[in-house]
Coordinates of C-alpha atoms in Angstrom, one line a residue:
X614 CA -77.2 10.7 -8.9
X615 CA -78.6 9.1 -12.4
X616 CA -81.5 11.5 -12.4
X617 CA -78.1 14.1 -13.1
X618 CA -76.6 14.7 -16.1
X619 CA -72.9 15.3 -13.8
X620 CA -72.4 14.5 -10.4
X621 CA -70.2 17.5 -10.3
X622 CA -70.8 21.0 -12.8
X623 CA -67.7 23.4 -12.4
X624 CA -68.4 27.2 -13.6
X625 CA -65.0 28.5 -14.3
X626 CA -61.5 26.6 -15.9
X627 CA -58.7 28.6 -14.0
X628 CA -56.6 26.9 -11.4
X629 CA -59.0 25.7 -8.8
X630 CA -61.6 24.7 -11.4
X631 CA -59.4 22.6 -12.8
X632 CA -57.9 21.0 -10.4
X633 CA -61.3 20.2 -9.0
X634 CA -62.5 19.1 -12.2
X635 CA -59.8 16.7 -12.8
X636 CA -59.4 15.4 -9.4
X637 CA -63.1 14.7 -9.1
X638 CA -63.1 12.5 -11.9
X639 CA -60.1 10.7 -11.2
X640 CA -62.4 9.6 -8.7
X641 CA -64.7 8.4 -10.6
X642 CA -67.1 11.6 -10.7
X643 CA -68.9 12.6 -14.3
X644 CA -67.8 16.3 -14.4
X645 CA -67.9 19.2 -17.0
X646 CA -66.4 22.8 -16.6
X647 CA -67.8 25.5 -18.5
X648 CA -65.6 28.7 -19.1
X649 CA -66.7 31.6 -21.1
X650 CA -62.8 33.0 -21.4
X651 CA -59.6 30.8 -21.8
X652 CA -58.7 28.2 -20.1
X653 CA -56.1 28.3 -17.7
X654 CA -57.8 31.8 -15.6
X655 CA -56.2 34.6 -14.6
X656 CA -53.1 33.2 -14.1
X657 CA -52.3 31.3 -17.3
X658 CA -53.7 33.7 -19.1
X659 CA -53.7 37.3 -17.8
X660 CA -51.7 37.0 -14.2
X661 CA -49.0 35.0 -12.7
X662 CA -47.3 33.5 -16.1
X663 CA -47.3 36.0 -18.6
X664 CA -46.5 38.5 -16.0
X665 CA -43.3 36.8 -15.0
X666 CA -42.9 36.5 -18.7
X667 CA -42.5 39.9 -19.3
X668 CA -40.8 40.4 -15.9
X669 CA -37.9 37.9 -17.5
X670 CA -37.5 40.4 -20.1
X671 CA -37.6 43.8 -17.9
X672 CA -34.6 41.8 -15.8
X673 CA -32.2 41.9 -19.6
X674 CA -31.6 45.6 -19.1
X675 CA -29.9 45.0 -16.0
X676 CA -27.9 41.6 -17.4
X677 CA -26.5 43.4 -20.6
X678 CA -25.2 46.4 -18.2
X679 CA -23.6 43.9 -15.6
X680 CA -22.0 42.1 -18.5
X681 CA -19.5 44.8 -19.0
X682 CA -18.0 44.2 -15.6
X683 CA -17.5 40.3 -16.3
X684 CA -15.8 41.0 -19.4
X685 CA -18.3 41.3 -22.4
X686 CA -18.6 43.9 -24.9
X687 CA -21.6 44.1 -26.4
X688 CA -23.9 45.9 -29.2
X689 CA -26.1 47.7 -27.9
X690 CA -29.4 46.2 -27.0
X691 CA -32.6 47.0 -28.6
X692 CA -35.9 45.7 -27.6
X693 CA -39.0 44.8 -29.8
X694 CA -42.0 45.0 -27.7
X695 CA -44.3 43.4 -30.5
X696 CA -41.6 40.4 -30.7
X697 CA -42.7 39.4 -26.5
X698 CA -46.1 39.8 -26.9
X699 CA -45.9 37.7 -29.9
X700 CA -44.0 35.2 -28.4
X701 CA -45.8 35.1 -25.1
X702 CA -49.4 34.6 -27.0
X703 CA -47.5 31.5 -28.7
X704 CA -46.9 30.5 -25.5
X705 CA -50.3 31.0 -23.9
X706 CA -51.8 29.0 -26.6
X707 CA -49.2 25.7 -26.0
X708 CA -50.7 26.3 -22.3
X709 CA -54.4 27.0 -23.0
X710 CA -53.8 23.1 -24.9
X711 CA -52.6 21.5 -22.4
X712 CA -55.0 22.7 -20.2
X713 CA -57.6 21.7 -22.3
X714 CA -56.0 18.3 -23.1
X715 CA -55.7 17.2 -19.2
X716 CA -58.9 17.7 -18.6
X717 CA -60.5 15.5 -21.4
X718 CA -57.9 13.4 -20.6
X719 CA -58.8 12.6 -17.2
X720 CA -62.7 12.5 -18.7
X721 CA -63.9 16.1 -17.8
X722 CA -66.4 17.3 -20.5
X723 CA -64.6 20.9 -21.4
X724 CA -68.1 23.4 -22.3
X725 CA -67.8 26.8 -24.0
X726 CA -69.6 29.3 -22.8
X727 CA -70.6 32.0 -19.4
X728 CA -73.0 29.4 -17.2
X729 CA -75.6 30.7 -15.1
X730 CA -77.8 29.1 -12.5
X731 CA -81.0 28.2 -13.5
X732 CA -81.8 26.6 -10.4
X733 CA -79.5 24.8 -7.6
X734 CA -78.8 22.1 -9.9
X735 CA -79.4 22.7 -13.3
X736 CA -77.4 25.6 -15.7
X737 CA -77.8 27.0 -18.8
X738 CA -74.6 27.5 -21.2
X739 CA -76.1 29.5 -24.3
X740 CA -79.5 28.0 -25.2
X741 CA -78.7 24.7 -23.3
X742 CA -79.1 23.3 -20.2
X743 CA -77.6 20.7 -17.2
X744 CA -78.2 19.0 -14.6
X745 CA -75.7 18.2 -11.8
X746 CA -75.8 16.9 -8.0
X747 CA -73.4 19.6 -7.0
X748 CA -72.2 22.7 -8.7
X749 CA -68.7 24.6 -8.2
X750 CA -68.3 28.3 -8.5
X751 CA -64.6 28.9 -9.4
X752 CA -65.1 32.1 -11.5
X753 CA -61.7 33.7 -10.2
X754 CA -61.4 37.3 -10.1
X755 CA -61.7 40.5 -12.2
X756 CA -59.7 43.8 -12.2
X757 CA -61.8 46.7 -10.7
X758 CA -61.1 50.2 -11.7
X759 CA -62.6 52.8 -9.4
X760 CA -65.0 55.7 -10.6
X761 CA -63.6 58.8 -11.5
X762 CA -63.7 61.1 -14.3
X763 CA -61.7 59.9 -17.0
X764 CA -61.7 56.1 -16.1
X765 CA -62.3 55.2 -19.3
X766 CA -59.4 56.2 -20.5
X767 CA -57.2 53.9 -17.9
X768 CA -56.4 49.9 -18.7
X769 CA -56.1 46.9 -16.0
X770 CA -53.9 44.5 -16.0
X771 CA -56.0 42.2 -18.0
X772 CA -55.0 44.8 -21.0
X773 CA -51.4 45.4 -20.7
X774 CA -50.2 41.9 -21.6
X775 CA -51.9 42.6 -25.4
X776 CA -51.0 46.5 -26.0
X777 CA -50.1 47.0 -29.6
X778 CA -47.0 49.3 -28.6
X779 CA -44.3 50.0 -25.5
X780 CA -45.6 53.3 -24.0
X781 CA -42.7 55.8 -23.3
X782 CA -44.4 57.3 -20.0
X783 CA -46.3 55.2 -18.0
X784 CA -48.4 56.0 -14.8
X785 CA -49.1 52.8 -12.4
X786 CA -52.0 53.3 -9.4
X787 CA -51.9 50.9 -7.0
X788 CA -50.0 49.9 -4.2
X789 CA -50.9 46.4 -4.2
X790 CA -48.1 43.5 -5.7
X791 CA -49.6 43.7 -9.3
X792 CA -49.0 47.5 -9.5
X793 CA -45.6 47.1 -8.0
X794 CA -44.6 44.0 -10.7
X795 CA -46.0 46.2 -13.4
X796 CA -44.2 49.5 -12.6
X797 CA -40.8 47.2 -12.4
X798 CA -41.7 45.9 -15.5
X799 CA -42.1 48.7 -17.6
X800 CA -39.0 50.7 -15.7
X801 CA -37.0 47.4 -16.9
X802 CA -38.7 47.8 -20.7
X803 CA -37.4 51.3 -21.0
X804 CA -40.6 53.5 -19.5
X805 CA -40.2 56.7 -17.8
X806 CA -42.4 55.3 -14.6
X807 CA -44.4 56.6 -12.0
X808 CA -45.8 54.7 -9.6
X809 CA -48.7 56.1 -7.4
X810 CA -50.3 54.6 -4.1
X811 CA -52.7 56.6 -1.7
X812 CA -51.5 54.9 1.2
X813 CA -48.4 56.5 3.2
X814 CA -45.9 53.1 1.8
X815 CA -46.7 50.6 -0.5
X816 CA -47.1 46.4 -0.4
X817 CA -49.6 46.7 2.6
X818 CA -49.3 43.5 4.8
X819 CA -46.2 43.0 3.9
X820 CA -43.0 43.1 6.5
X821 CA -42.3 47.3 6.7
X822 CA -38.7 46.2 6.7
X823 CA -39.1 44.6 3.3
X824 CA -41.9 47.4 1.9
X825 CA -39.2 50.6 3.1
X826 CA -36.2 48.5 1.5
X827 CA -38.0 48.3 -1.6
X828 CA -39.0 51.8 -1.9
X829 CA -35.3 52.8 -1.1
X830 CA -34.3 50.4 -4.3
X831 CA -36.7 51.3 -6.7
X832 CA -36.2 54.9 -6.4
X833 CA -32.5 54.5 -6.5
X834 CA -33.4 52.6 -9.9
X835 CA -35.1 55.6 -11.1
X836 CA -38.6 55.2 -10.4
X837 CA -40.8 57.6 -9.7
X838 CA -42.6 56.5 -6.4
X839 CA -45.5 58.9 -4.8
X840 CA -47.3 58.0 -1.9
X841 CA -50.3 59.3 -0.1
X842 CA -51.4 60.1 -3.4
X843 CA -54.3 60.1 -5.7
X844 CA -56.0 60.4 -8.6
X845 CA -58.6 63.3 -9.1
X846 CA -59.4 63.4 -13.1
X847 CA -58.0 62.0 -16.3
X848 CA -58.5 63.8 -19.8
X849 CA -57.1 62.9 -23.1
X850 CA -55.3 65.5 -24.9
X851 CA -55.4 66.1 -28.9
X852 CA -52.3 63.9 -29.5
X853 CA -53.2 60.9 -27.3
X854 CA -51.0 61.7 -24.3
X855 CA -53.0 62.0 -21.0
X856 CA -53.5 64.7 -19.2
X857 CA -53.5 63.1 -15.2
X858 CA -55.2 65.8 -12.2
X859 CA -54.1 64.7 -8.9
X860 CA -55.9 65.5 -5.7
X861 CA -54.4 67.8 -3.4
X862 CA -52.9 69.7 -6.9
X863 CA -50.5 69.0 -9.7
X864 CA -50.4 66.7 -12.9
X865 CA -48.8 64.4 -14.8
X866 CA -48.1 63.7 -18.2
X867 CA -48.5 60.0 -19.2
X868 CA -49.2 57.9 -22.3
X869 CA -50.4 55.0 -20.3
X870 CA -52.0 54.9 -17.0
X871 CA -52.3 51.2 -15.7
X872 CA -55.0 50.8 -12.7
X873 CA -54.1 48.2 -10.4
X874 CA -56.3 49.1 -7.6
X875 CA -57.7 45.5 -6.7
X876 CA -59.9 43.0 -8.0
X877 CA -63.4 41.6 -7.4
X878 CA -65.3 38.0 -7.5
X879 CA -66.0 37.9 -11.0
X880 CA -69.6 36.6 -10.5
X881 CA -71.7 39.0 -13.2
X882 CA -74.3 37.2 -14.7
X883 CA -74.4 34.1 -12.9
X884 CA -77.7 34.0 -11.9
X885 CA -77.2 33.6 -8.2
X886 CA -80.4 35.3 -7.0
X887 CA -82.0 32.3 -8.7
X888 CA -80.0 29.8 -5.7
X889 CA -79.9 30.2 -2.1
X890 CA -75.8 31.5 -2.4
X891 CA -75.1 34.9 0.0
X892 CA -72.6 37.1 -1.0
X893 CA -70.2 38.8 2.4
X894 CA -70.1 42.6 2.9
X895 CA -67.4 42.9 0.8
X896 CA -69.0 40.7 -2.9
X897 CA -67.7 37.1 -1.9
X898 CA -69.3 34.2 -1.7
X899 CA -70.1 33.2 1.7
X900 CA -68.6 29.6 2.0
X901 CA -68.0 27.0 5.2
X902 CA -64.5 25.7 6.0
X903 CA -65.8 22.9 3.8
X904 CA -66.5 25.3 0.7
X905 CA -70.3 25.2 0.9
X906 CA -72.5 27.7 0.1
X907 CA -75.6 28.8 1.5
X908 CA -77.0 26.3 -0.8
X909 CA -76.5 22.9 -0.1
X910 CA -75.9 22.0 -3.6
X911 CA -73.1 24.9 -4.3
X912 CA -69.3 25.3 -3.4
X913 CA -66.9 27.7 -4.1
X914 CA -63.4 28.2 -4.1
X915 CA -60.7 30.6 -5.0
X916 CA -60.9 34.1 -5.5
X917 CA -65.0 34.7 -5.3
X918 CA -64.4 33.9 -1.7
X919 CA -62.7 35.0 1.1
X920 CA -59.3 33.5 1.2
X921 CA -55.9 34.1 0.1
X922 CA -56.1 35.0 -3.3
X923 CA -53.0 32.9 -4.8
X924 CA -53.0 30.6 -7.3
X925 CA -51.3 27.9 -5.0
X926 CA -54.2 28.1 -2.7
X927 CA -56.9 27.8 -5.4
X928 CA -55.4 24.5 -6.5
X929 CA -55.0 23.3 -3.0
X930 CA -58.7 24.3 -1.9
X931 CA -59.8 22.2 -5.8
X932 CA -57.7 19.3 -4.2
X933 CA -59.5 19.4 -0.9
X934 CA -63.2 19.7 -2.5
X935 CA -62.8 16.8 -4.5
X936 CA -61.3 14.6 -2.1
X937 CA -63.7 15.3 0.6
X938 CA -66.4 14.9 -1.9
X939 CA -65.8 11.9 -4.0
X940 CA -62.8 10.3 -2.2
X941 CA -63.3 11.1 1.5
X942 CA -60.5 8.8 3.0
X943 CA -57.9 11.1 1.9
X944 CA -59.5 14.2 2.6
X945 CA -57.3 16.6 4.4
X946 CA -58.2 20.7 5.1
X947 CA -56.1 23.2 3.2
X948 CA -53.8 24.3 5.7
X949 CA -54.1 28.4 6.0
X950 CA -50.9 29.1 8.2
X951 CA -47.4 30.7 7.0
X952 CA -48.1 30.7 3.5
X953 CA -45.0 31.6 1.7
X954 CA -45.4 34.4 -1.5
X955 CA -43.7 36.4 -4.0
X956 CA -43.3 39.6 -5.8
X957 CA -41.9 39.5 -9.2
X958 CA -40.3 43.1 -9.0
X959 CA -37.5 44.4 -9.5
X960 CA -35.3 42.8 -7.6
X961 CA -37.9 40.0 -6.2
X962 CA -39.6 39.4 -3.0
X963 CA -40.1 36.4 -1.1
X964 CA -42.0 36.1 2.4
X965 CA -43.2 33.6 4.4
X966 CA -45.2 33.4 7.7
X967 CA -45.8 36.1 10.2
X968 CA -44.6 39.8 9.5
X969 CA -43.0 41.4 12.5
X970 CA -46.1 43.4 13.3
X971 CA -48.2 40.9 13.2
X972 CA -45.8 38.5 15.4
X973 CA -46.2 41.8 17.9
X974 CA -49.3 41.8 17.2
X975 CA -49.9 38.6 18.7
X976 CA -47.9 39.1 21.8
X977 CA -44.7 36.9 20.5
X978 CA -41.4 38.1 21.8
X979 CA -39.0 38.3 19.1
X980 CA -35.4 37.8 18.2
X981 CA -35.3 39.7 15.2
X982 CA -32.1 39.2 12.9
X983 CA -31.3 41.2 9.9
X984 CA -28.8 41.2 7.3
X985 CA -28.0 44.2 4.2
X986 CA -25.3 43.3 1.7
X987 CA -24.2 43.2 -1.8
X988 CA -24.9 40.0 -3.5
X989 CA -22.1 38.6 -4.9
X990 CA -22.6 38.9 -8.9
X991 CA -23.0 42.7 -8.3
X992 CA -19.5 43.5 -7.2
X993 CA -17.8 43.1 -10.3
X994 CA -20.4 44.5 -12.0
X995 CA -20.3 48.0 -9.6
X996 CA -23.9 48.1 -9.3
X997 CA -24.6 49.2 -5.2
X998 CA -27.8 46.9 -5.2
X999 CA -28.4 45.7 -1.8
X1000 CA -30.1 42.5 -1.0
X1001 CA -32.3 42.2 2.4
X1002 CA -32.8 39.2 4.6
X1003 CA -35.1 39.3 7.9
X1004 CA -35.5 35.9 10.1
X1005 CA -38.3 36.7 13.0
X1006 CA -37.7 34.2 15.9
X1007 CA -39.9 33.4 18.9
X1008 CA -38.0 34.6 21.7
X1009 CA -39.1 32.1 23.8
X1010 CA -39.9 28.7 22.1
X1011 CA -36.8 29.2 19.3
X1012 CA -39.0 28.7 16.2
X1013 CA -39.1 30.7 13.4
X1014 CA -42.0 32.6 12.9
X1015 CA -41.4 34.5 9.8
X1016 CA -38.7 34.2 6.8
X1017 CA -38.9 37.5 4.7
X1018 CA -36.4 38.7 1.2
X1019 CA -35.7 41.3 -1.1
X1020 CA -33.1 40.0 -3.7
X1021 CA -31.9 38.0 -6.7
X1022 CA -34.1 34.9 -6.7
X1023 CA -35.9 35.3 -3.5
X1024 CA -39.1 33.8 -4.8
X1025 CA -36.9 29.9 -5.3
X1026 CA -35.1 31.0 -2.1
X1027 CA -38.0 31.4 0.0
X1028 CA -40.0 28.2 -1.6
X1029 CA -37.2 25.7 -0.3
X1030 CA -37.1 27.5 3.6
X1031 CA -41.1 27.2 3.3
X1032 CA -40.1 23.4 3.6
X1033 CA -38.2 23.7 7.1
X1034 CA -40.4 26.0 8.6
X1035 CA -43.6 24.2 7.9
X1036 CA -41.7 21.4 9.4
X1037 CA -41.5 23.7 12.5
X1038 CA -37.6 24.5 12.3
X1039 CA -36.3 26.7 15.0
X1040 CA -33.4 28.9 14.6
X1041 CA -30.8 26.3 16.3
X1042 CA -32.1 24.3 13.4
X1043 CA -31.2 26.7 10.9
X1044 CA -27.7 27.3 12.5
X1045 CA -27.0 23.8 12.7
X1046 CA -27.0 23.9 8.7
X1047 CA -24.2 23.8 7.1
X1048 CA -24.4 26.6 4.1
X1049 CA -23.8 26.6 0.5
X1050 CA -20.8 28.9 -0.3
X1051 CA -20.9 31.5 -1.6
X1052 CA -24.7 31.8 -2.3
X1053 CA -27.0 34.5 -0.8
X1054 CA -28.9 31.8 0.6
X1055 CA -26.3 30.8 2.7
X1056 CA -26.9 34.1 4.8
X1057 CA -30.1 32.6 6.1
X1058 CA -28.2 30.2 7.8
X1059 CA -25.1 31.9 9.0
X1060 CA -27.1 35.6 10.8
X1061 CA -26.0 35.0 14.4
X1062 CA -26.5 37.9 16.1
X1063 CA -29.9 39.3 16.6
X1064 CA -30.1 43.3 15.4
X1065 CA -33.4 43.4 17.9
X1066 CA -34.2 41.4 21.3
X1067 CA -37.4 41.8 22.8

């Protein structure tokens, strides 16, 4: 390992690249990381925090109308969209140091600048070059817009969290979780929304009960939702608006269209033909269950490969790398099963473990309890929200095989059952707890009678 110059080269500083980078040499490892962008990836920077950021501030317009009903007169709001983006890059930049000061801090040489592979173990950053007994790929991934005519006129998410104004009609394509956030998000802003998919219902994989209760919500908000829908030509008019064809007939009129048709390993320029790395049907990275390439002397994790593409599981897969690597005895594999998720819309989503098609799907009999109500802080307020709560129990062995929410909160709800159920609670379990009253968690605990019974 002397003959290196690291004993561990990370291409890419977002979550797993870091957490690999400062792990490894915790354990003693010499390690660099070289990222071309910011620091922090996609989720400091362009995903997961910022997004909820601005999904904070969508949420106000609801909170200053429910005020009324608790007793609060107030001015009437006005929103400066230049005010959050300028407060939100302030805050990206306190992030993009810390990042930056835990891993010199732990001893990880921090390098500026796209690396490509020169060979297995030596990259090139600019006009110099390294040497390392292993090398990471954690280059995350990138927003893909499709080809169409007019696609240059369309922005990814990468673009919306810097736009210089507030559109006042904004078209969203996708039916994925990022276009669903983002269509919230601007509805909550102020935007006259439209949301298109091409798919029959949105949120694919996702519980239907959850994706149809959502859909019933956000149209009842006001948004403009149209599925089995596409796309056929874009063209920019003479005062800026956009002009959008859709297949099958008709148009609309937007000032903003937002692709958020899914994302691809962001792996340009790396020079992989010049390593032994294979790339999947689909663009991954072919790894093992251990993270190794093709190439004996190349892992990858996160995004450019094949797994769930969360943040959580990028750090966990970092964690796992370096431990098996450099500190073997506490090595332990990433565990894959019931992984619990949100949705930052409007109201929030929270699932966790098997959807009741899949559970079917597997040949589980199911007790399947449901439960529709009004959360408690909209009653005075007179909004007719509904909340939505779905426990899926095996029928035959009692354990709970999937938690799913729409509501208030659903994300911090969902995070602490993720707990019990990894522990392998069963529904006795759960109706043995005593609740917290009144909460809408509480109902998790209290649904006794099943609304299905295979």
């Amino acid at each position: 390992m002397a003959d290196y110059d690291f004993d561990l080269f990370v291409i890419g500083a977002g979550s797993g690249g870091v957490r690999a980078s400062r792990t490894a040499a915790s354990y003693g490892a010499r390690v660099a990381v070289a990222e071309d962008l910011y620091l922090g990836g996609t989720c400091v920077n362009v995903g997961c925090v910022p997004k909820k950021l601005f999904a904070y501030a969508a949420h106000f317009a609801e909170d200053f109308e429910d005020a009324r009903g608790y007793g609060w007169d107030l001015p009437k709001a006005g929103f400066t969209w230049q005010r959050l983006v300028e407060n939100k890059n302030a805050e990206i930049t306190r992030l993009n140091g810390i990042y930056h000061n835990l891993l010199t801090s732990a001893g990880v040489q921090v390098i500026n600048g796209r690396a490509r592979f020169v060979d297995s173990h030596t990259v090139a950053v600019g006009d110099q070059t390294y040497t390392a007994e292993r090398v990471l790929i954690a280059t995350g991934g990138w927003p893909h817009i499709p080809d169409f005519p007019g696609n240059e006129h369309v922005i990814s998410s990468n673009d919306v969290f810097y736009l210089k104004q507030l559109p006042k009609r904004t078209l969203v394509v996708g039916g994925g979780y990022i276009a669903t956030e983002f269509a919230s998000i601007f509805h909550g802003l102020g935007c006259n929304v439209t949301q298109l998919y091409r798919g029959d219902l949105f949120l694919r994989g996702f519980d239907l009960g959850i994706r149809e209760h959502v859909a019933l919500t956000l149209r009842a908000k006001g948004l403009d939702l149209r599925f089995e829908t596409d796309v056929q030509r874009i063209e920019k008019q003479a005062d800026g608006s956009l002009d959008v064809a859709l297949k099958g007939g008709g148009s609309i009129q937007a000032d903003l269209v937002l692709y958020a048709t899914g994302r691809r390993p962001n792996l340009a320029g790396l020079g992989l033909e010049n390593t032994d790395v294979q790339l999947d049907e689909k663009g991954f990275v072919k790894v093992d269950d251990e993270y190794q390439t093709n190439d004996a002397a190349i892992f990858a994790i996160g995004d450019v490969t094949h797994t769930v593409q969360l943040t959580p599981v990028a750090l966990a897969e970092g964690m796992a790398l370096a431990r098996r690597l450099y500190k073997p005895e506490d090595y332990h594999p990433v565990d894959y099963d019931g992984i619990a998720t949100a949705v930052f819309c409007i109201p929030n989503i929270g699932t966790l473990g098997m959807t009741e098609e899949e559970a079917r799907a597997k040949g589980h009999k199911l007790k399947v309890f449901e439960s529709r109500f009004r959360p408690m802080r909209n009653t005075l307020a007179h909004r007719p929200e509904q909340s939505f709560m779905k426990l899926l129990v095996d029928k035959d062995s009692d354990r709970i095989l999937g938690v799913h929410m729409v509501g208030p909160e659903a994300g911090e709800i969902i995070q602490g059952l993720a707990v019990a159920v990894k522990a392998g609670a069963t529904k006795s379990v759960f109706d043995a707890t005593l609740g917290i009253h009144p909460t809408a968690a509480e109902e998790f605990v209290t649904m006794r009678t099943p609304a299905r019974v295979d």
